mmCIF file of C-alpha atoms in Angstrom:
data_model
loop_
_atom_site.group_PDB
_atom_site.id
_atom_site.type_symbol
_atom_site.label_atom_id
_atom_site.label_comp_id
_atom_site.label_asym_id
_atom_site.label_seq_id
_atom_site.Cartn_x
_atom_site.Cartn_y
_atom_site.Cartn_z
ATOM 1 C CA UNK A 1 -8.592 17.087 -7.679
ATOM 2 C CA UNK A 2 -6.604 14.158 -6.851
ATOM 3 C CA UNK A 3 -6.181 12.487 -3.463
ATOM 4 C CA UNK A 4 -3.351 10.213 -3.811
ATOM 5 C CA UNK A 5 -3.055 8.910 -0.239
ATOM 6 C CA UNK A 6 -6.316 9.619 1.845
ATOM 7 C CA UNK A 7 -8.346 12.345 1.822
ATOM 8 C CA UNK A 8 -6.794 15.794 2.486
ATOM 9 C CA UNK A 9 -8.115 16.558 6.356
ATOM 10 C CA UNK A 10 -10.615 19.677 5.216
ATOM 11 C CA UNK A 11 -12.636 17.092 3.139
ATOM 12 C CA UNK A 12 -16.017 16.642 5.386
ATOM 13 C CA UNK A 13 -16.239 13.706 5.453
ATOM 14 C CA UNK A 14 -18.690 12.493 8.444
ATOM 15 C CA UNK A 15 -20.708 9.378 9.484
ATOM 16 C CA UNK A 16 -21.804 6.950 7.859
ATOM 17 C CA UNK A 17 -18.791 7.782 5.883
ATOM 18 C CA UNK A 18 -14.750 7.761 7.763
ATOM 19 C CA UNK A 19 -13.110 10.203 7.543
ATOM 20 C CA UNK A 20 -9.627 9.136 6.829
ATOM 21 C CA UNK A 21 -6.835 10.959 8.402
ATOM 22 C CA UNK A 22 -3.730 11.392 5.729
ATOM 23 C CA UNK A 23 -1.413 8.716 6.335
ATOM 24 C CA UNK A 24 -0.639 4.903 6.535
ATOM 25 C CA UNK A 25 -3.638 3.279 6.796
ATOM 26 C CA UNK A 26 -5.132 -0.532 7.345
ATOM 27 C CA UNK A 27 -7.880 -1.913 6.290
ATOM 28 C CA UNK A 28 -9.891 -4.671 8.047
ATOM 29 C CA UNK A 29 -12.248 -5.947 5.908
ATOM 30 C CA UNK A 30 -15.035 -8.133 7.818
ATOM 31 C CA UNK A 31 -18.344 -9.162 6.040
ATOM 32 C CA UNK A 32 -20.364 -11.935 7.269
ATOM 33 C CA UNK A 33 -24.083 -13.535 7.095
ATOM 34 C CA UNK A 34 -26.066 -13.047 10.068
ATOM 35 C CA UNK A 35 -27.839 -15.845 11.956
ATOM 36 C CA UNK A 36 -31.486 -15.524 12.767
ATOM 37 C CA UNK A 37 -30.156 -16.231 16.534
ATOM 38 C CA UNK A 38 -30.215 -13.143 19.507
ATOM 39 C CA UNK A 39 -30.887 -10.014 17.330
ATOM 40 C CA UNK A 40 -30.746 -8.261 20.911
ATOM 41 C CA UNK A 41 -27.541 -9.648 22.021
ATOM 42 C CA UNK A 42 -25.901 -9.288 18.650
ATOM 43 C CA UNK A 43 -26.709 -5.362 18.155
ATOM 44 C CA UNK A 44 -25.993 -4.600 21.475
ATOM 45 C CA UNK A 45 -23.017 -6.167 21.101
ATOM 46 C CA UNK A 46 -22.136 -4.671 18.246
ATOM 47 C CA UNK A 47 -22.595 -1.317 19.427
ATOM 48 C CA UNK A 48 -20.463 -2.148 22.076
ATOM 49 C CA UNK A 49 -17.631 -2.569 19.882
ATOM 50 C CA UNK A 50 -17.656 0.100 17.783
ATOM 51 C CA UNK A 51 -17.764 1.942 20.829
ATOM 52 C CA UNK A 52 -14.574 0.069 22.099
ATOM 53 C CA UNK A 53 -12.928 0.022 18.651
ATOM 54 C CA UNK A 54 -13.103 4.208 18.715
ATOM 55 C CA UNK A 55 -11.230 4.384 21.971
ATOM 56 C CA UNK A 56 -8.217 1.947 20.532
ATOM 57 C CA UNK A 57 -4.683 3.453 19.755
ATOM 58 C CA UNK A 58 -4.782 3.824 16.338
ATOM 59 C CA UNK A 59 -8.652 3.428 15.223
ATOM 60 C CA UNK A 60 -8.872 5.847 12.327
ATOM 61 C CA UNK A 61 -12.730 5.311 11.357
ATOM 62 C CA UNK A 62 -15.534 2.253 10.482
ATOM 63 C CA UNK A 63 -17.953 1.982 8.068
ATOM 64 C CA UNK A 64 -20.853 -0.521 8.151
ATOM 65 C CA UNK A 65 -23.384 -1.837 6.255
ATOM 66 C CA UNK A 66 -26.411 -5.046 6.293
ATOM 67 C CA UNK A 67 -28.751 -5.824 3.827
ATOM 68 C CA UNK A 68 -32.072 -7.051 4.637
ATOM 69 C CA UNK A 69 -30.637 -10.705 3.240
ATOM 70 C CA UNK A 70 -28.252 -10.573 6.826
ATOM 71 C CA UNK A 71 -25.273 -10.282 4.589
ATOM 72 C CA UNK A 72 -23.432 -7.350 5.916
ATOM 73 C CA UNK A 73 -20.028 -5.585 5.385
ATOM 74 C CA UNK A 74 -18.336 -3.491 8.367
ATOM 75 C CA UNK A 75 -14.559 -2.189 7.395
ATOM 76 C CA UNK A 76 -12.755 -0.556 10.480
ATOM 77 C CA UNK A 77 -9.776 1.855 9.087
ATOM 78 C CA UNK A 78 -6.268 1.414 11.932
ATOM 79 C CA UNK A 79 -2.802 3.354 11.100
ATOM 80 C CA UNK A 80 -0.745 0.231 11.416
ATOM 81 C CA UNK A 81 -1.031 -3.413 11.673
ATOM 82 C CA UNK A 82 0.085 -3.243 15.216
ATOM 83 C CA UNK A 83 -3.044 -1.531 16.184
ATOM 84 C CA UNK A 84 -4.960 -3.758 14.810
ATOM 85 C CA UNK A 85 -2.883 -7.027 16.450
ATOM 86 C CA UNK A 86 -3.564 -5.146 19.942
ATOM 87 C CA UNK A 87 -7.546 -4.553 18.984
ATOM 88 C CA UNK A 88 -7.745 -8.596 18.438
ATOM 89 C CA UNK A 89 -6.227 -9.022 21.908
ATOM 90 C CA UNK A 90 -8.334 -6.935 23.394
ATOM 91 C CA UNK A 91 -10.574 -9.211 26.051
ATOM 92 C CA UNK A 92 -13.519 -7.553 25.107
ATOM 93 C CA UNK A 93 -13.526 -7.549 22.085
ATOM 94 C CA UNK A 94 -11.347 -11.216 21.512
ATOM 95 C CA UNK A 95 -15.334 -12.689 23.799
ATOM 96 C CA UNK A 96 -17.370 -11.054 21.217
ATOM 97 C CA UNK A 97 -15.942 -12.735 18.655
ATOM 98 C CA UNK A 98 -15.829 -15.697 20.144
ATOM 99 C CA UNK A 99 -20.208 -15.259 20.871
ATOM 100 C CA UNK A 100 -19.956 -14.178 17.064
ATOM 101 C CA UNK A 101 -18.629 -16.951 15.384
ATOM 102 C CA UNK A 102 -20.910 -19.387 17.895
ATOM 103 C CA UNK A 103 -23.915 -17.755 17.046
ATOM 104 C CA UNK A 104 -24.729 -14.585 15.480
ATOM 105 C CA UNK A 105 -22.627 -15.628 12.601
ATOM 106 C CA UNK A 106 -23.441 -18.361 9.877
ATOM 107 C CA UNK A 107 -20.400 -17.352 7.798
ATOM 108 C CA UNK A 108 -17.480 -14.519 7.830
ATOM 109 C CA UNK A 109 -14.353 -13.636 5.826
ATOM 110 C CA UNK A 110 -12.038 -11.312 7.200
ATOM 111 C CA UNK A 111 -9.574 -9.747 5.326
ATOM 112 C CA UNK A 112 -6.821 -7.263 6.888
ATOM 113 C CA UNK A 113 -5.098 -4.737 3.260
ATOM 114 C CA UNK A 114 -2.843 -1.558 3.295
ATOM 115 C CA UNK A 115 -5.058 0.840 1.664
ATOM 116 C CA UNK A 116 -2.733 2.472 -0.804
ATOM 117 C CA UNK A 117 -5.477 5.382 -2.845
ATOM 118 C CA UNK A 118 -8.430 6.900 -1.907
ATOM 119 C CA UNK A 119 -10.712 9.352 -3.323
ATOM 120 C CA UNK A 120 -14.400 10.157 -2.462
ATOM 121 C CA UNK A 121 -16.948 12.782 -2.649
ATOM 122 C CA UNK A 122 -19.571 13.846 -0.537
ATOM 123 C CA UNK A 123 -21.173 16.616 -2.708
ATOM 124 C CA UNK A 124 -20.608 19.650 -0.899
ATOM 125 C CA UNK A 125 -16.274 18.695 -1.384
ATOM 126 C CA UNK A 126 -15.120 16.587 -4.250
ATOM 127 C CA UNK A 127 -11.582 15.034 -4.039
ATOM 128 C CA UNK A 128 -12.859 12.257 -6.716
ATOM 129 C CA UNK A 129 -10.646 10.929 -9.200
ATOM 130 C CA UNK A 130 -12.184 10.741 -12.613
ATOM 131 C CA UNK B 1 -5.795 -23.272 10.695
ATOM 132 C CA UNK B 2 -4.305 -20.145 9.669
ATOM 133 C CA UNK B 3 -4.472 -19.011 6.290
ATOM 134 C CA UNK B 4 -1.924 -16.318 5.705
ATOM 135 C CA UNK B 5 -2.350 -15.591 2.748
ATOM 136 C CA UNK B 6 -6.566 -15.746 1.430
ATOM 137 C CA UNK B 7 -8.342 -19.337 1.198
ATOM 138 C CA UNK B 8 -7.066 -22.193 0.385
ATOM 139 C CA UNK B 9 -8.798 -23.590 -3.333
ATOM 140 C CA UNK B 10 -10.551 -25.466 -1.463
ATOM 141 C CA UNK B 11 -12.372 -23.154 0.571
ATOM 142 C CA UNK B 12 -16.366 -23.700 0.231
ATOM 143 C CA UNK B 13 -16.373 -19.938 -0.349
ATOM 144 C CA UNK B 14 -19.595 -19.229 -2.334
ATOM 145 C CA UNK B 15 -21.833 -16.082 -2.644
ATOM 146 C CA UNK B 16 -22.382 -13.560 -0.985
ATOM 147 C CA UNK B 17 -18.813 -14.104 0.053
ATOM 148 C CA UNK B 18 -15.799 -13.884 -2.688
ATOM 149 C CA UNK B 19 -14.140 -16.707 -2.666
ATOM 150 C CA UNK B 20 -10.758 -15.514 -3.358
ATOM 151 C CA UNK B 21 -8.029 -17.394 -5.341
ATOM 152 C CA UNK B 22 -4.285 -17.652 -3.769
ATOM 153 C CA UNK B 23 -1.706 -15.012 -4.562
ATOM 154 C CA UNK B 24 -1.489 -11.672 -5.244
ATOM 155 C CA UNK B 25 -5.386 -9.999 -4.211
ATOM 156 C CA UNK B 26 -6.425 -5.830 -4.605
ATOM 157 C CA UNK B 27 -9.566 -4.367 -3.280
ATOM 158 C CA UNK B 28 -11.246 -1.977 -4.027
ATOM 159 C CA UNK B 29 -13.927 -0.731 -1.120
ATOM 160 C CA UNK B 30 -16.673 1.309 -2.700
ATOM 161 C CA UNK B 31 -19.087 3.045 0.085
ATOM 162 C CA UNK B 32 -21.451 5.128 -0.815
ATOM 163 C CA UNK B 33 -25.080 6.637 0.643
ATOM 164 C CA UNK B 34 -27.702 6.175 -2.421
ATOM 165 C CA UNK B 35 -29.990 9.140 -3.632
ATOM 166 C CA UNK B 36 -33.584 8.680 -3.769
ATOM 167 C CA UNK B 37 -33.701 8.745 -7.278
ATOM 168 C CA UNK B 38 -33.545 6.304 -10.101
ATOM 169 C CA UNK B 39 -34.364 2.697 -8.203
ATOM 170 C CA UNK B 40 -34.453 0.995 -11.303
ATOM 171 C CA UNK B 41 -32.041 3.057 -13.229
ATOM 172 C CA UNK B 42 -29.842 2.569 -10.442
ATOM 173 C CA UNK B 43 -30.426 -1.412 -9.901
ATOM 174 C CA UNK B 44 -30.460 -2.260 -13.485
ATOM 175 C CA UNK B 45 -26.791 -0.942 -13.928
ATOM 176 C CA UNK B 46 -25.547 -1.945 -10.632
ATOM 177 C CA UNK B 47 -26.849 -5.502 -11.340
ATOM 178 C CA UNK B 48 -24.839 -4.815 -14.930
ATOM 179 C CA UNK B 49 -21.631 -3.643 -13.644
ATOM 180 C CA UNK B 50 -21.283 -6.841 -11.441
ATOM 181 C CA UNK B 51 -21.893 -9.091 -14.252
ATOM 182 C CA UNK B 52 -19.269 -7.056 -16.545
ATOM 183 C CA UNK B 53 -16.750 -6.729 -13.815
ATOM 184 C CA UNK B 54 -17.201 -10.527 -13.783
ATOM 185 C CA UNK B 55 -15.957 -10.957 -16.953
ATOM 186 C CA UNK B 56 -12.380 -8.320 -16.767
ATOM 187 C CA UNK B 57 -9.233 -9.911 -16.769
ATOM 188 C CA UNK B 58 -7.611 -10.323 -13.272
ATOM 189 C CA UNK B 59 -11.581 -10.170 -11.376
ATOM 190 C CA UNK B 60 -11.564 -12.315 -8.266
ATOM 191 C CA UNK B 61 -14.765 -11.670 -6.704
ATOM 192 C CA UNK B 62 -16.876 -8.797 -5.142
ATOM 193 C CA UNK B 63 -19.028 -8.900 -1.786
ATOM 194 C CA UNK B 64 -21.745 -6.237 -1.667
ATOM 195 C CA UNK B 65 -24.287 -5.043 1.308
ATOM 196 C CA UNK B 66 -26.765 -2.078 1.653
ATOM 197 C CA UNK B 67 -28.943 -1.094 4.821
ATOM 198 C CA UNK B 68 -32.052 0.160 4.774
ATOM 199 C CA UNK B 69 -30.449 3.746 5.669
ATOM 200 C CA UNK B 70 -29.024 3.891 1.946
ATOM 201 C CA UNK B 71 -25.711 3.216 2.768
ATOM 202 C CA UNK B 72 -23.876 0.611 1.202
ATOM 203 C CA UNK B 73 -20.107 -0.772 0.710
ATOM 204 C CA UNK B 74 -19.078 -2.846 -2.535
ATOM 205 C CA UNK B 75 -15.649 -4.333 -1.884
ATOM 206 C CA UNK B 76 -14.604 -5.815 -5.292
ATOM 207 C CA UNK B 77 -11.526 -7.895 -5.461
ATOM 208 C CA UNK B 78 -8.812 -7.965 -8.016
ATOM 209 C CA UNK B 79 -5.221 -9.499 -9.316
ATOM 210 C CA UNK B 80 -2.707 -6.315 -9.686
ATOM 211 C CA UNK B 81 -3.580 -2.965 -10.080
ATOM 212 C CA UNK B 82 -3.123 -3.217 -13.829
ATOM 213 C CA UNK B 83 -6.986 -5.253 -13.479
ATOM 214 C CA UNK B 84 -8.458 -2.367 -11.152
ATOM 215 C CA UNK B 85 -7.195 0.409 -14.157
ATOM 216 C CA UNK B 86 -8.230 -1.416 -17.060
ATOM 217 C CA UNK B 87 -11.534 -1.678 -15.222
ATOM 218 C CA UNK B 88 -11.966 2.126 -14.226
ATOM 219 C CA UNK B 89 -11.123 2.517 -17.634
ATOM 220 C CA UNK B 90 -13.525 0.369 -19.237
ATOM 221 C CA UNK B 91 -15.828 2.580 -21.350
ATOM 222 C CA UNK B 92 -19.464 1.008 -20.239
ATOM 223 C CA UNK B 93 -18.516 1.429 -16.689
ATOM 224 C CA UNK B 94 -16.722 4.880 -16.722
ATOM 225 C CA UNK B 95 -20.349 5.629 -17.861
ATOM 226 C CA UNK B 96 -21.804 4.368 -15.171
ATOM 227 C CA UNK B 97 -19.716 6.037 -12.518
ATOM 228 C CA UNK B 98 -20.636 9.816 -14.096
ATOM 229 C CA UNK B 99 -24.216 8.317 -14.124
ATOM 230 C CA UNK B 100 -23.471 7.119 -10.249
ATOM 231 C CA UNK B 101 -21.969 10.565 -9.138
ATOM 232 C CA UNK B 102 -24.371 12.288 -10.707
ATOM 233 C CA UNK B 103 -27.743 10.652 -9.918
ATOM 234 C CA UNK B 104 -27.709 7.839 -7.799
ATOM 235 C CA UNK B 105 -24.663 8.685 -4.997
ATOM 236 C CA UNK B 106 -25.112 11.260 -2.671
ATOM 237 C CA UNK B 107 -21.849 10.587 -1.559
ATOM 238 C CA UNK B 108 -18.940 8.327 -1.899
ATOM 239 C CA UNK B 109 -15.914 7.304 -1.220
ATOM 240 C CA UNK B 110 -13.193 4.462 -2.613
ATOM 241 C CA UNK B 111 -10.454 3.043 -1.127
ATOM 242 C CA UNK B 112 -7.801 1.011 -3.094
ATOM 243 C CA UNK B 113 -5.763 -1.316 -0.624
ATOM 244 C CA UNK B 114 -3.781 -4.459 -0.878
ATOM 245 C CA UNK B 115 -4.598 -7.904 0.890
ATOM 246 C CA UNK B 116 -1.941 -8.908 3.462
ATOM 247 C CA UNK B 117 -4.180 -11.503 5.084
ATOM 248 C CA UNK B 118 -7.153 -13.447 4.888
ATOM 249 C CA UNK B 119 -9.422 -15.128 7.278
ATOM 250 C CA UNK B 120 -12.809 -17.176 7.028
ATOM 251 C CA UNK B 121 -15.086 -20.001 7.971
ATOM 252 C CA UNK B 122 -18.854 -20.538 6.080
ATOM 253 C CA UNK B 123 -19.364 -23.262 9.029
ATOM 254 C CA UNK B 124 -18.351 -26.245 7.134
ATOM 255 C CA UNK B 125 -15.021 -25.290 6.943
ATOM 256 C CA UNK B 126 -12.943 -22.984 9.432
ATOM 257 C CA UNK B 127 -9.831 -21.022 8.400
ATOM 258 C CA UNK B 128 -10.200 -19.561 11.229
ATOM 259 C CA UNK B 129 -7.108 -17.468 12.888
ATOM 260 C CA UNK B 130 -8.344 -17.552 16.606
#
């Protein structure tokens, strides 16, 4: 079955996958290399940011992976560019971002993209376009 | 400095980061959970797909991370939707995709998105919008 725009609401995507609702969707693709510094502080703040992001208007979901080499990708999904801008202005997020740049990351890249199509399969349910 | 559309060509992004050229850019965000099966076959094919993708017209770069929990995100960047469609039709890629669905992944999600903005910093050079 082809799902031309996101998954239907019935798709049983569960963490670690983001279960995106139908409708407009924006992706913030954040990739980074962790410095060796302050693992405990980094982990606590990263967890807090996920918790806080999930409370923001327009938040749709997040997926995150980091390999043993320290390179990681986190993709958060949002209903609008306004929602992304508001989250960017959030004071606690801004502070975390500063700490990240100063201490936790030796490099990063951030791309903001508008999601045009989505497919997926969790095994039990298949929205795959082949 | 703000880089409203991708990085300037002088930005020294190097692997594991994708060094995106200026101009239009599309992201294919592939997230997946690895099954426990066939690590050697999976690794060889994954490496081959990166090598092959890099030879395709319109390929701009790729970033990939997978954690110890088996969840991974690979984002490949392309100059156009046509380039993505052509890569999708590539016979060797299609075969690898089938094997992936049958054996290597217990679940996956794929989102295609148009990149609207990009920032980044590798420490030595900063295109960060703060």
